[in-house]
């Protein structure tokens, strides 16, 4: 296993711009999760995919956020019209069953 | 809604000594899982240890063990023979058996003094 891969590792953008992050899960993991972690806090759940179906969404996932997993492999998380409050680490995790989630190193978003 | 609380923002331990990190949680579920994750600086979060709520026996993984008190909703992590590489943020997390999301505590920063 090569582990969960997230790109880019760091993204700096200006307020109002759109950004997209990518997550490549561990191969054959059919479950994929997105979390957001602000500085000094624990991760907060955003959304969950099983294969290509988005089965669960947090209230944190406002309508400016959209996540996709088109072929049940990699996933993208897009934030439109970024705000300074969106600055955070965005973590992706994957799992084969509902048991242990394996995390990527995250994408750190800085909105100026 | 489930909540997870870690009351110790920072802890410090001397190398080779033992340290215990605290975690309490609140849930109305009877079947769930509890986890401790380690997050080194600028590195990915890795699983340290996992406990199934229906098992009374406390989980152990090498130098890491837990004290799971279901009635008290307490799940502490004991690290024995602390090593410099144990320095990291430690997060306690909860998942309902029927759920998919992890609910995390606020974390405890562990410093290990040589």
Short mmCIF file of N, CA and C in Angstrom, two decimals, chain B:
data_model
loop_
_atom_site.label_atom_id
_atom_site.label_comp_id
_atom_site.label_asym_id
_atom_site.label_seq_id
_atom_site.Cartn_x
_atom_site.Cartn_y
_atom_site.Cartn_z
N UNK B 1 -26.12 14.01 20.09
CA UNK B 1 -24.88 13.97 19.33
C UNK B 1 -23.73 13.53 20.24
N UNK B 2 -22.80 12.83 19.62
CA UNK B 2 -21.67 12.36 20.40
C UNK B 2 -20.65 13.47 20.57
N UNK B 3 -20.02 13.51 21.72
CA UNK B 3 -18.93 14.46 21.96
C UNK B 3 -17.75 13.72 22.58
N UNK B 4 -16.57 14.20 22.29
CA UNK B 4 -15.34 13.64 22.83
C UNK B 4 -14.55 14.78 23.44
N UNK B 5 -14.10 14.60 24.67
CA UNK B 5 -13.40 15.66 25.39
C UNK B 5 -12.03 15.17 25.86
N UNK B 6 -11.02 15.95 25.52
CA UNK B 6 -9.67 15.70 26.04
C UNK B 6 -9.32 16.91 26.89
N UNK B 7 -9.20 16.71 28.17
CA UNK B 7 -9.10 17.82 29.11
C UNK B 7 -7.67 18.33 29.29
N UNK B 8 -6.71 17.65 28.69
CA UNK B 8 -5.30 18.02 28.85
C UNK B 8 -4.77 18.57 27.53
N UNK B 9 -4.68 19.87 27.36
CA UNK B 9 -4.15 20.41 26.09
C UNK B 9 -2.70 20.02 25.86
N UNK B 10 -1.93 19.94 26.94
CA UNK B 10 -0.51 19.59 26.83
C UNK B 10 -0.10 18.68 27.97
N UNK B 11 0.79 17.76 27.64
CA UNK B 11 1.37 16.90 28.68
C UNK B 11 2.86 16.76 28.39
N UNK B 12 3.60 16.54 29.44
CA UNK B 12 5.04 16.40 29.30
C UNK B 12 5.46 15.15 30.06
N UNK B 13 6.43 14.43 29.51
CA UNK B 13 6.92 13.21 30.16
C UNK B 13 8.42 13.10 29.93
N UNK B 14 9.09 12.55 30.90
CA UNK B 14 10.52 12.30 30.75
C UNK B 14 10.71 11.02 29.94
N UNK B 15 11.71 11.02 29.10
CA UNK B 15 12.03 9.83 28.32
C UNK B 15 12.14 8.62 29.25
N UNK B 16 11.57 7.50 28.82
CA UNK B 16 11.56 6.22 29.55
C UNK B 16 10.51 6.15 30.65
N UNK B 17 9.85 7.26 30.94
CA UNK B 17 8.80 7.25 31.95
C UNK B 17 7.45 6.91 31.31
N UNK B 18 6.43 6.85 32.16
CA UNK B 18 5.07 6.50 31.73
C UNK B 18 4.17 7.73 31.83
N UNK B 19 3.29 7.88 30.87
CA UNK B 19 2.36 9.01 30.85
C UNK B 19 0.97 8.50 30.48
N UNK B 20 -0.04 9.14 31.03
CA UNK B 20 -1.44 8.77 30.73
C UNK B 20 -2.18 9.98 30.19
N UNK B 21 -2.79 9.81 29.05
CA UNK B 21 -3.60 10.85 28.42
C UNK B 21 -5.08 10.52 28.63
N UNK B 22 -5.86 11.54 29.00
CA UNK B 22 -7.26 11.32 29.34
C UNK B 22 -8.21 11.62 28.19
N UNK B 23 -9.31 10.91 28.19
CA UNK B 23 -10.36 11.14 27.20
C UNK B 23 -11.69 10.72 27.80
N UNK B 24 -12.68 11.56 27.68
CA UNK B 24 -14.05 11.18 28.04
C UNK B 24 -14.94 11.44 26.85
N UNK B 25 -16.05 10.74 26.82
CA UNK B 25 -16.95 10.87 25.67
C UNK B 25 -18.38 10.77 26.16
N UNK B 26 -19.27 11.21 25.31
CA UNK B 26 -20.68 11.15 25.65
C UNK B 26 -21.43 10.54 24.48
N UNK B 27 -22.22 9.53 24.75
CA UNK B 27 -22.99 8.88 23.70
C UNK B 27 -24.18 8.16 24.33
N UNK B 28 -25.23 8.02 23.54
CA UNK B 28 -26.37 7.22 23.99
C UNK B 28 -26.33 5.83 23.36
N UNK B 29 -25.33 5.59 22.51
CA UNK B 29 -25.19 4.29 21.85
C UNK B 29 -24.58 3.29 22.84
N UNK B 30 -24.86 2.02 22.58
CA UNK B 30 -24.27 0.97 23.42
C UNK B 30 -23.15 0.23 22.69
N UNK B 31 -23.14 0.35 21.36
CA UNK B 31 -22.17 -0.36 20.56
C UNK B 31 -21.37 0.66 19.74
N UNK B 32 -20.08 0.73 20.02
CA UNK B 32 -19.26 1.75 19.36
C UNK B 32 -17.79 1.35 19.45
N UNK B 33 -16.97 2.15 18.80
CA UNK B 33 -15.53 1.94 18.81
C UNK B 33 -14.85 3.22 19.28
N UNK B 34 -13.72 3.04 19.94
CA UNK B 34 -12.92 4.17 20.38
C UNK B 34 -11.50 3.99 19.85
N UNK B 35 -10.88 5.11 19.53
CA UNK B 35 -9.56 5.09 18.91
C UNK B 35 -8.66 6.15 19.54
N UNK B 36 -7.39 5.88 19.50
CA UNK B 36 -6.37 6.90 19.74
C UNK B 36 -5.53 7.02 18.46
N UNK B 37 -5.44 8.25 17.96
CA UNK B 37 -4.62 8.55 16.79
C UNK B 37 -3.47 9.47 17.22
N UNK B 38 -2.34 9.28 16.56
CA UNK B 38 -1.15 10.11 16.79
C UNK B 38 -0.90 10.96 15.54
N UNK B 39 -0.68 12.26 15.73
CA UNK B 39 -0.40 13.15 14.61
C UNK B 39 0.92 13.87 14.86
N UNK B 40 2.02 13.37 14.29
CA UNK B 40 3.30 14.08 14.43
C UNK B 40 3.25 15.40 13.66
N UNK B 41 4.12 16.33 13.97
CA UNK B 41 4.11 17.63 13.28
C UNK B 41 4.26 17.45 11.77
N UNK B 42 3.36 18.06 11.03
CA UNK B 42 3.41 18.07 9.55
C UNK B 42 3.38 16.68 8.94
N UNK B 43 2.87 15.73 9.67
CA UNK B 43 2.78 14.36 9.13
C UNK B 43 1.38 13.81 9.31
N UNK B 44 1.13 12.73 8.62
CA UNK B 44 -0.23 12.20 8.65
C UNK B 44 -0.56 11.55 9.98
N UNK B 45 -1.84 11.49 10.27
CA UNK B 45 -2.34 10.89 11.47
C UNK B 45 -2.29 9.38 11.33
N UNK B 46 -1.81 8.70 12.36
CA UNK B 46 -1.75 7.24 12.32
C UNK B 46 -2.46 6.66 13.54
N UNK B 47 -3.05 5.51 13.35
CA UNK B 47 -3.77 4.84 14.43
C UNK B 47 -2.79 4.26 15.43
N UNK B 48 -3.04 4.53 16.71
CA UNK B 48 -2.21 3.98 17.78
C UNK B 48 -2.86 2.72 18.35
N UNK B 49 -4.16 2.83 18.66
CA UNK B 49 -4.83 1.72 19.33
C UNK B 49 -6.33 1.88 19.16
N UNK B 50 -7.04 0.76 19.23
CA UNK B 50 -8.48 0.73 18.98
C UNK B 50 -9.14 -0.16 20.01
N UNK B 51 -10.33 0.24 20.45
CA UNK B 51 -11.08 -0.52 21.47
C UNK B 51 -12.51 -0.70 21.01
N UNK B 52 -13.01 -1.92 21.08
CA UNK B 52 -14.42 -2.18 20.79
C UNK B 52 -15.19 -2.12 22.10
N UNK B 53 -16.26 -1.38 22.13
CA UNK B 53 -16.98 -1.12 23.38
C UNK B 53 -17.55 -2.38 24.02
N UNK B 54 -17.85 -3.39 23.21
CA UNK B 54 -18.46 -4.59 23.79
C UNK B 54 -17.42 -5.51 24.43
N UNK B 55 -16.14 -5.18 24.22
CA UNK B 55 -15.08 -5.98 24.83
C UNK B 55 -14.65 -5.34 26.14
N UNK B 56 -14.70 -6.11 27.21
CA UNK B 56 -14.31 -5.57 28.50
C UNK B 56 -12.80 -5.49 28.64
N UNK B 57 -12.09 -6.36 27.93
CA UNK B 57 -10.64 -6.37 28.06
C UNK B 57 -10.05 -5.14 27.40
N UNK B 58 -9.14 -4.49 28.11
CA UNK B 58 -8.49 -3.30 27.58
C UNK B 58 -7.51 -3.66 26.47
N UNK B 59 -7.52 -2.87 25.41
CA UNK B 59 -6.63 -3.11 24.29
C UNK B 59 -5.19 -2.74 24.65
N UNK B 60 -4.25 -3.46 24.05
CA UNK B 60 -2.82 -3.20 24.26
C UNK B 60 -2.11 -3.37 22.94
N UNK B 61 -1.18 -2.45 22.66
CA UNK B 61 -0.32 -2.53 21.48
C UNK B 61 1.09 -2.13 21.90
N UNK B 62 1.90 -3.12 22.20
CA UNK B 62 3.28 -2.88 22.60
C UNK B 62 3.33 -1.95 23.82
N UNK B 63 3.90 -0.74 23.67
CA UNK B 63 4.04 0.16 24.82
C UNK B 63 2.76 0.95 25.10
N UNK B 64 1.75 0.78 24.27
CA UNK B 64 0.51 1.55 24.39
C UNK B 64 -0.61 0.66 24.92
N UNK B 65 -1.31 1.16 25.91
CA UNK B 65 -2.47 0.44 26.43
C UNK B 65 -3.54 1.45 26.81
N UNK B 66 -4.76 0.95 26.91
CA UNK B 66 -5.87 1.83 27.28
C UNK B 66 -6.50 1.35 28.57
N UNK B 67 -7.17 2.29 29.23
CA UNK B 67 -8.02 1.98 30.38
C UNK B 67 -9.42 2.41 29.97
N UNK B 68 -10.23 1.44 29.59
CA UNK B 68 -11.57 1.69 29.09
C UNK B 68 -12.57 1.45 30.21
N UNK B 69 -13.26 2.50 30.60
CA UNK B 69 -14.28 2.42 31.65
C UNK B 69 -15.61 2.79 31.00
N UNK B 70 -16.36 1.79 30.57
CA UNK B 70 -17.57 2.06 29.79
C UNK B 70 -18.62 2.82 30.59
N UNK B 71 -18.81 2.45 31.83
CA UNK B 71 -19.85 3.11 32.64
C UNK B 71 -19.50 4.58 32.87
N UNK B 72 -18.25 4.84 33.04
CA UNK B 72 -17.79 6.22 33.26
C UNK B 72 -17.57 6.95 31.96
N UNK B 73 -17.66 6.27 30.82
CA UNK B 73 -17.41 6.83 29.50
C UNK B 73 -16.03 7.49 29.47
N UNK B 74 -15.06 6.71 29.88
CA UNK B 74 -13.69 7.18 29.95
C UNK B 74 -12.79 6.23 29.16
N UNK B 75 -11.79 6.80 28.48
CA UNK B 75 -10.94 6.00 27.59
C UNK B 75 -9.55 6.64 27.60
N UNK B 76 -8.72 6.28 28.56
CA UNK B 76 -7.41 6.91 28.67
C UNK B 76 -6.34 6.05 27.99
N UNK B 77 -5.28 6.71 27.55
CA UNK B 77 -4.17 6.06 26.86
C UNK B 77 -2.94 6.12 27.75
N UNK B 78 -2.32 4.98 27.99
CA UNK B 78 -1.09 4.93 28.76
C UNK B 78 0.06 4.58 27.82
N UNK B 79 1.09 5.41 27.87
CA UNK B 79 2.29 5.16 27.08
C UNK B 79 3.41 4.83 28.06
N UNK B 80 3.93 3.64 27.94
CA UNK B 80 5.01 3.19 28.82
C UNK B 80 6.35 3.38 28.12
N UNK B 81 7.42 3.55 28.95
CA UNK B 81 8.77 3.67 28.38
C UNK B 81 8.77 4.70 27.24
N UNK B 82 8.34 5.91 27.53
CA UNK B 82 8.18 6.95 26.51
C UNK B 82 9.48 7.18 25.74
N UNK B 83 9.33 7.38 24.45
CA UNK B 83 10.46 7.63 23.57
C UNK B 83 10.31 8.99 22.90
N UNK B 84 11.43 9.54 22.46
CA UNK B 84 11.39 10.86 21.82
C UNK B 84 10.44 10.88 20.63
N UNK B 85 10.35 9.76 19.94
CA UNK B 85 9.47 9.67 18.79
C UNK B 85 7.99 9.65 19.13
N UNK B 86 7.67 9.56 20.41
CA UNK B 86 6.26 9.60 20.82
C UNK B 86 5.73 11.03 20.86
N UNK B 87 6.60 12.00 20.78
CA UNK B 87 6.17 13.40 20.82
C UNK B 87 5.28 13.69 19.61
N UNK B 88 4.06 14.16 19.90
CA UNK B 88 3.07 14.39 18.84
C UNK B 88 1.80 14.92 19.47
N UNK B 89 0.83 15.23 18.61
CA UNK B 89 -0.55 15.45 19.07
C UNK B 89 -1.24 14.11 19.11
N UNK B 90 -1.99 13.87 20.16
CA UNK B 90 -2.75 12.64 20.28
C UNK B 90 -4.23 12.98 20.33
N UNK B 91 -4.99 12.31 19.48
CA UNK B 91 -6.42 12.55 19.40
C UNK B 91 -7.19 11.28 19.77
N UNK B 92 -8.16 11.46 20.62
CA UNK B 92 -9.11 10.42 20.95
C UNK B 92 -10.29 10.54 19.99
N UNK B 93 -10.81 9.44 19.51
CA UNK B 93 -11.91 9.49 18.55
C UNK B 93 -12.93 8.40 18.83
N UNK B 94 -14.15 8.68 18.42
CA UNK B 94 -15.30 7.78 18.66
C UNK B 94 -15.99 7.52 17.33
N UNK B 95 -16.46 6.29 17.17
CA UNK B 95 -17.33 5.98 16.04
C UNK B 95 -18.41 5.03 16.49
N UNK B 96 -19.66 5.39 16.23
CA UNK B 96 -20.77 4.48 16.52
C UNK B 96 -20.66 3.27 15.60
N UNK B 97 -21.07 2.12 16.07
CA UNK B 97 -20.94 0.90 15.28
C UNK B 97 -21.69 1.02 13.96
N UNK B 98 -22.83 1.68 14.01
CA UNK B 98 -23.64 1.83 12.80
C UNK B 98 -23.26 3.06 12.00
N UNK B 99 -22.27 3.80 12.44
CA UNK B 99 -21.91 5.05 11.77
C UNK B 99 -20.65 4.93 10.96
N UNK B 100 -20.34 6.01 10.25
CA UNK B 100 -19.14 6.05 9.41
C UNK B 100 -18.15 7.12 9.86
N UNK B 101 -18.65 8.19 10.42
CA UNK B 101 -17.78 9.31 10.75
C UNK B 101 -17.08 9.09 12.09
N UNK B 102 -15.88 9.63 12.18
CA UNK B 102 -15.17 9.70 13.45
C UNK B 102 -15.45 11.06 14.09
N UNK B 103 -15.69 11.03 15.40
CA UNK B 103 -15.80 12.26 16.17
C UNK B 103 -14.56 12.36 17.03
N UNK B 104 -13.81 13.46 16.87
CA UNK B 104 -12.53 13.60 17.54
C UNK B 104 -12.63 14.54 18.73
N UNK B 105 -11.74 14.32 19.70
CA UNK B 105 -11.53 15.29 20.76
C UNK B 105 -10.60 16.40 20.27
N UNK B 106 -10.34 17.35 21.13
CA UNK B 106 -9.53 18.50 20.76
C UNK B 106 -8.03 18.24 20.73
N UNK B 107 -7.62 17.09 21.23
CA UNK B 107 -6.21 16.72 21.15
C UNK B 107 -5.42 17.06 22.40
N UNK B 108 -4.33 16.32 22.61
CA UNK B 108 -3.37 16.56 23.67
C UNK B 108 -1.99 16.57 23.04
N UNK B 109 -1.26 17.64 23.26
CA UNK B 109 0.11 17.70 22.74
C UNK B 109 1.03 17.06 23.76
N UNK B 110 1.73 16.01 23.36
CA UNK B 110 2.66 15.32 24.24
C UNK B 110 4.08 15.72 23.91
N UNK B 111 4.77 16.19 24.92
CA UNK B 111 6.20 16.52 24.77
C UNK B 111 6.99 15.48 25.55
N UNK B 112 8.08 15.03 24.98
CA UNK B 112 8.94 14.04 25.63
C UNK B 112 10.31 14.68 25.86
N UNK B 113 10.70 14.74 27.10
CA UNK B 113 11.96 15.38 27.47
C UNK B 113 13.08 14.34 27.54
N UNK B 114 14.22 14.65 26.91
CA UNK B 114 15.34 13.68 26.94
C UNK B 114 16.01 13.66 28.30
#
